[in-house]
mmCIF file of C-alpha atoms in Angstrom:
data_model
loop_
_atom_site.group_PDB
_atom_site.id
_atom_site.type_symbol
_atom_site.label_atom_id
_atom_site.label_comp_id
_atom_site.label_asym_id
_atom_site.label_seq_id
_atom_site.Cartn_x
_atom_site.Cartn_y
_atom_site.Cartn_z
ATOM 1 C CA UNK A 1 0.000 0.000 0.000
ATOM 2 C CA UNK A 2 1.075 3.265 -0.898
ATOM 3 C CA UNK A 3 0.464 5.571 1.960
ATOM 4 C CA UNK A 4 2.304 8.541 0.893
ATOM 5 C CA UNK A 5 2.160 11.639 2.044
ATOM 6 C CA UNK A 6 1.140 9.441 5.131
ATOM 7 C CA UNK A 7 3.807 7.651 7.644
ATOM 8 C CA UNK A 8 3.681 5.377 9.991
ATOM 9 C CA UNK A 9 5.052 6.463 12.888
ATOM 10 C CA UNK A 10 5.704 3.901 16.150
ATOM 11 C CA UNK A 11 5.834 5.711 19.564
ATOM 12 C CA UNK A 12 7.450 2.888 22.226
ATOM 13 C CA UNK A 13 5.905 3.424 25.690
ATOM 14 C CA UNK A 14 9.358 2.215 26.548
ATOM 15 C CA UNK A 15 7.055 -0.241 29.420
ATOM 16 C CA UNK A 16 6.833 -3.645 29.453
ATOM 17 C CA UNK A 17 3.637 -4.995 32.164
ATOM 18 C CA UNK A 18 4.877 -8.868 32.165
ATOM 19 C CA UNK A 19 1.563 -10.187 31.836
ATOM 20 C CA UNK A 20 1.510 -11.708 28.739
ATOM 21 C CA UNK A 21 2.015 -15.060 28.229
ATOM 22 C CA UNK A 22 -0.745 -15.726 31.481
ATOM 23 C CA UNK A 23 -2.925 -13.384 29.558
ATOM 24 C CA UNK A 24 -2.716 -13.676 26.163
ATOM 25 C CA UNK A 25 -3.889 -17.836 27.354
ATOM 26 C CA UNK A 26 -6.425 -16.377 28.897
ATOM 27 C CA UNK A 27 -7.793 -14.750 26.766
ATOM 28 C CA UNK A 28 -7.531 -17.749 24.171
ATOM 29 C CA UNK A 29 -9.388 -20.171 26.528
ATOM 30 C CA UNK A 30 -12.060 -17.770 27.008
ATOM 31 C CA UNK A 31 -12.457 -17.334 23.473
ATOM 32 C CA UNK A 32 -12.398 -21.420 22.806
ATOM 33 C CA UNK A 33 -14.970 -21.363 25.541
ATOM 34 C CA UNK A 34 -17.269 -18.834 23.559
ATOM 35 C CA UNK A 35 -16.853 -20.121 20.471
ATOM 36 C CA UNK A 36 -17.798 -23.617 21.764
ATOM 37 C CA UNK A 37 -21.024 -22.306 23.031
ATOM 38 C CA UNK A 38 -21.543 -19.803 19.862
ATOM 39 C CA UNK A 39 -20.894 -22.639 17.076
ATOM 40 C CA UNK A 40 -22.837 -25.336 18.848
ATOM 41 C CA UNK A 41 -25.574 -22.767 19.717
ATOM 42 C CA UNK A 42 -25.709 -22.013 15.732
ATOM 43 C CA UNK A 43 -24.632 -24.969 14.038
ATOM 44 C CA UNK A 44 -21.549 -23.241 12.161
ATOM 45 C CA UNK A 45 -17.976 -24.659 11.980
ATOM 46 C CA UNK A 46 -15.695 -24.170 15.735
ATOM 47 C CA UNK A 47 -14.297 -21.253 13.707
ATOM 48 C CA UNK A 48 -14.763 -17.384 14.006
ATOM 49 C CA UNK A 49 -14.766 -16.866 10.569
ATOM 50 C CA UNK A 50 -18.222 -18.484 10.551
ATOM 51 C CA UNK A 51 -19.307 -16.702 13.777
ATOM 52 C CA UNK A 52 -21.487 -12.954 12.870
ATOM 53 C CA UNK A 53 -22.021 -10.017 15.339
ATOM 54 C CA UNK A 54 -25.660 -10.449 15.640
ATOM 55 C CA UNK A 55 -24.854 -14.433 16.897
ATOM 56 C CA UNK A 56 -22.552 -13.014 19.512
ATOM 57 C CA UNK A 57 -25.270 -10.787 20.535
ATOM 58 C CA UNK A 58 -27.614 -12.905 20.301
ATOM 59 C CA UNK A 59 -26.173 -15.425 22.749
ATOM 60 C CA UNK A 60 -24.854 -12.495 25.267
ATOM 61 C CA UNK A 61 -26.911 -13.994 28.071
ATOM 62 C CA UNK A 62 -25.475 -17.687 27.516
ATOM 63 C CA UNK A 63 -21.966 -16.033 27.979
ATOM 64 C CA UNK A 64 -20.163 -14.855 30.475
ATOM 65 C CA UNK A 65 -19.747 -11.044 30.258
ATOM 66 C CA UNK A 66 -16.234 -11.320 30.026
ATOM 67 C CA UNK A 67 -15.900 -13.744 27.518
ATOM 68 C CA UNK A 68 -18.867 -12.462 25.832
ATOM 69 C CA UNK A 69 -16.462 -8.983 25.228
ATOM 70 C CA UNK A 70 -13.757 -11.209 23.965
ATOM 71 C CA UNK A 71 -15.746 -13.223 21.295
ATOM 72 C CA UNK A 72 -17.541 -9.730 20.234
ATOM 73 C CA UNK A 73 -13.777 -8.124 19.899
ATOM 74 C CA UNK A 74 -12.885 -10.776 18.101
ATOM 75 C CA UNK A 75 -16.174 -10.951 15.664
ATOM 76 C CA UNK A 76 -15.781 -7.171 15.444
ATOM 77 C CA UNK A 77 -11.771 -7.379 14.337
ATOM 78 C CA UNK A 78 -12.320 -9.782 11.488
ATOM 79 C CA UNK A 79 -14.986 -7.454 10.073
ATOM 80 C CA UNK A 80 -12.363 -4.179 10.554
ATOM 81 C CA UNK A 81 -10.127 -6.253 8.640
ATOM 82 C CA UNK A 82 -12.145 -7.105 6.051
ATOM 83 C CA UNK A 83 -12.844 -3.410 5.194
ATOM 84 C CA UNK A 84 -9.455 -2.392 6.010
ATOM 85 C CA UNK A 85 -8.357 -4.458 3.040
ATOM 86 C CA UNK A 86 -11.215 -2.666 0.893
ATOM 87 C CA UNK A 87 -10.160 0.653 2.137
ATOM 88 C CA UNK A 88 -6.553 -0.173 1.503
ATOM 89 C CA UNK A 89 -7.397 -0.643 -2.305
ATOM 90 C CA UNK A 90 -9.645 1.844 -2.519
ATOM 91 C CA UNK A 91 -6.735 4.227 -1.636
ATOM 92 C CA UNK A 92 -9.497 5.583 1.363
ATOM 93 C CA UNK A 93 -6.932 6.323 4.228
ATOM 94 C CA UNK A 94 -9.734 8.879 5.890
ATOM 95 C CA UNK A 95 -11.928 5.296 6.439
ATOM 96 C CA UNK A 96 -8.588 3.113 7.451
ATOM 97 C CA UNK A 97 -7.876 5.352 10.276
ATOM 98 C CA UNK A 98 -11.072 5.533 11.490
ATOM 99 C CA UNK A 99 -10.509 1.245 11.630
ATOM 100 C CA UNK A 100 -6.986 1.423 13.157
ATOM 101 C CA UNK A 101 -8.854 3.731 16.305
ATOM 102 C CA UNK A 102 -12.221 1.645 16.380
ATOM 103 C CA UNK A 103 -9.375 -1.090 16.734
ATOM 104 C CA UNK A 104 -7.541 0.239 19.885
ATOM 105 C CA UNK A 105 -10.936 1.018 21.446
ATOM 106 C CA UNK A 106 -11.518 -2.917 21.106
ATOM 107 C CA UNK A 107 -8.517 -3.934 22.750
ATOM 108 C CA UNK A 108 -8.609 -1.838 24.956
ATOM 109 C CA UNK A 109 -12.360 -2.345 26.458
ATOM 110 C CA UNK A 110 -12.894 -5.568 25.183
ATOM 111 C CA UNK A 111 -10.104 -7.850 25.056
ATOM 112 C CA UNK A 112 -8.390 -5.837 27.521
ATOM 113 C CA UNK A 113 -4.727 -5.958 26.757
ATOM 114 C CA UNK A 114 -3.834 -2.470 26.418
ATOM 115 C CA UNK A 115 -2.265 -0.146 28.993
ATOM 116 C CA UNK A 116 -2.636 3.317 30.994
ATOM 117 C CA UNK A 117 0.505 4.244 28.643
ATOM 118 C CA UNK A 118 -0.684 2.833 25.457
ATOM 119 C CA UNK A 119 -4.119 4.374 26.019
ATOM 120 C CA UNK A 120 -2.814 7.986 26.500
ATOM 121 C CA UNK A 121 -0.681 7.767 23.718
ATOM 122 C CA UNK A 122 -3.460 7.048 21.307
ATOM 123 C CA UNK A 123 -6.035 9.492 22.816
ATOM 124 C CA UNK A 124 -2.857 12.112 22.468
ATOM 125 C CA UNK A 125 -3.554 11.001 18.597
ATOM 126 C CA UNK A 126 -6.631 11.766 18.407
ATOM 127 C CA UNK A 127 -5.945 15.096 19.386
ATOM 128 C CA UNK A 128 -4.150 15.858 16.041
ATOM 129 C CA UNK A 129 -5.701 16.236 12.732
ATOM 130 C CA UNK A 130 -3.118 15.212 10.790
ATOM 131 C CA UNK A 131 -3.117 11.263 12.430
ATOM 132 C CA UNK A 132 -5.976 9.112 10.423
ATOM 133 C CA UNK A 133 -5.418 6.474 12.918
ATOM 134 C CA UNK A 134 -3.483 5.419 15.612
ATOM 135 C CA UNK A 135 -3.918 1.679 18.162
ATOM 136 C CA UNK A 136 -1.693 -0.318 19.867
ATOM 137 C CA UNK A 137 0.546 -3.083 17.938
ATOM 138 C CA UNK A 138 1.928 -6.315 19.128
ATOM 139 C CA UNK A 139 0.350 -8.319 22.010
ATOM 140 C CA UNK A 140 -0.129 -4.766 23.856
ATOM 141 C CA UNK A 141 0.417 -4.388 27.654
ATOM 142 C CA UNK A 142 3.273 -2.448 26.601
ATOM 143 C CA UNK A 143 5.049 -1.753 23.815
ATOM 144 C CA UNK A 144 4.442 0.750 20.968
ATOM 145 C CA UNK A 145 1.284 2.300 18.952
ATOM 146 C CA UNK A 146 1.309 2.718 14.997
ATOM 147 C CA UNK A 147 -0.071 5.879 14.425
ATOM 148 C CA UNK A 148 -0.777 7.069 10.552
ATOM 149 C CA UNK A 149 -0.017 10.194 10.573
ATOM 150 C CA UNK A 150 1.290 13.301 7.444
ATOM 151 C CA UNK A 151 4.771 13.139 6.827
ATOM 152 C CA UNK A 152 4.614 16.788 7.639
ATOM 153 C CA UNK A 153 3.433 16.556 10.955
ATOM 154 C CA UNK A 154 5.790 13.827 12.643
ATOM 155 C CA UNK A 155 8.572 15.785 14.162
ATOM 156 C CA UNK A 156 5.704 18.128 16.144
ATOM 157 C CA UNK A 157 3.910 15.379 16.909
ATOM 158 C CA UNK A 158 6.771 13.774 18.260
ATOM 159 C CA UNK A 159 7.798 16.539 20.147
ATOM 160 C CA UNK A 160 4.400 17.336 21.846
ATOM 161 C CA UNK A 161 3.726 13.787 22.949
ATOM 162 C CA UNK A 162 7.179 13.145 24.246
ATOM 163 C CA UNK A 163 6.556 16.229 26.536
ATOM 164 C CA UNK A 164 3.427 15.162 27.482
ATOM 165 C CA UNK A 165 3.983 11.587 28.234
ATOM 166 C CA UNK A 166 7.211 12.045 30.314
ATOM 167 C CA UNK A 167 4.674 14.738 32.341
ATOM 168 C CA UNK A 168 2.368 12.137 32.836
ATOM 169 C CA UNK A 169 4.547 8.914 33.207
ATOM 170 C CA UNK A 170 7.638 10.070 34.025
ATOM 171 C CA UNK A 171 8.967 7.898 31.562
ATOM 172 C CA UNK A 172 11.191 9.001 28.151
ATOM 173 C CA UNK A 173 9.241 7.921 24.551
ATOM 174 C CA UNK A 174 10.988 6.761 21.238
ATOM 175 C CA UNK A 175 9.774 6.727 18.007
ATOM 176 C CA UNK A 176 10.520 5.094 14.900
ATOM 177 C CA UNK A 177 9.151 6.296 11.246
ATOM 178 C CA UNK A 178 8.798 3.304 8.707
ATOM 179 C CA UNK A 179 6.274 3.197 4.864
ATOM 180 C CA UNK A 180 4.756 -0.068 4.427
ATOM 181 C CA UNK A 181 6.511 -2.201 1.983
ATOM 182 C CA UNK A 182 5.433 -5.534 0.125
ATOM 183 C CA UNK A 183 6.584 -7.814 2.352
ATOM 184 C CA UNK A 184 7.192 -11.487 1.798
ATOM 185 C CA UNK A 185 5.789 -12.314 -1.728
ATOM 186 C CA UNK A 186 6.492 -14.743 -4.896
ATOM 187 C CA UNK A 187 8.241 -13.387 -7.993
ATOM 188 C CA UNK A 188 7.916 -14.785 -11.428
ATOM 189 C CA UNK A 189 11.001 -16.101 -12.927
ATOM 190 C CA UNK A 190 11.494 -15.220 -16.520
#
């Protein structure tokens, strides 16, 4: 994807909470658990590819409310993705922002694996026009958020949210700039 005159721009949190490999099994057994209940309940495949929003809803009083949030974040995630890919083509950054925050918001209230740090830092985003999008990347509880954000706006940006995360933390932030780029792919030999 071409994002120009878009970066992305990664701002660490420079934290690490320690809670993830306890959590991030958590959080998969209480999604098994759900999606027992929600492809049994509905006679789809044990898969949430087969699983819609309005099932999840549907069976919210069959669940418990915690793993009822997880299954829903999950539903809701594969759906984002879905239209990020559309977006992506369709050259609509505006609409893939808009995705990257509904995103954080997810993980944040629904799978709960984000962080005071990683919170601030994208609600700091939101504060600036020129960011489409900003949420948290990796397995969260720490670590950095990915923030889209005009080429011409970075070193500002950078500068503002540095000051006003070492107010609030106490802790120093680093950044990183990087363009997306095609990855692993196959080539066609001549």
């Amino acid at each position: 994807a071409n994002f120009d005159p878009y970066r992305l721009l990664l701002l660490n949190t420079n934290v690490s909470h320690n809670l993830s490999l306890g959590e991030y099994n958590l959080r998969r057994e209480q999604c098994e658990t759900g999606l027992h209940l929600l492809s049994k309940k509905n006679n789809v495949k044990k898969s949430f590819r087969h699983i819609t929003k309005k099932m999840v809803q549907n069976c919210e009083e069959q669940l418990d409310p915690i793993v009822f949030n997880r299954c829903l974040y999950v539903v809701e995630e594969i759906e984002r993705v879905l239209q990020a890919v559309d977006f992506l083509k369709e050259k609509d950054l505006d609409s893939f922002g808009k995705l990257m925050f509904e995103t954080h918001d997810g993980l944040s209230e629904k799978y709960d694996v984000s962080c005071p740090e990683l919170d601030f830092l994208v609600k700091f985003a939101k504060t600036e026009r020129r960011i489409l999008g900003a949420r948290l990347m990796g397995g969260g509880f720490g670590g950095c958020t990915i923030n889209l954000i005009h080429k011409d706006a970075v070193e500002e940006f950078v500068d503002k949210a540095s000051r006003a995360y070492k107010t609030m933390f106490g802790i120093e932030l680093s950044h990183f700039q990087t363009v997306p780029s095609q990855g692993t792919h196959l080539i066609k030999r001549l």
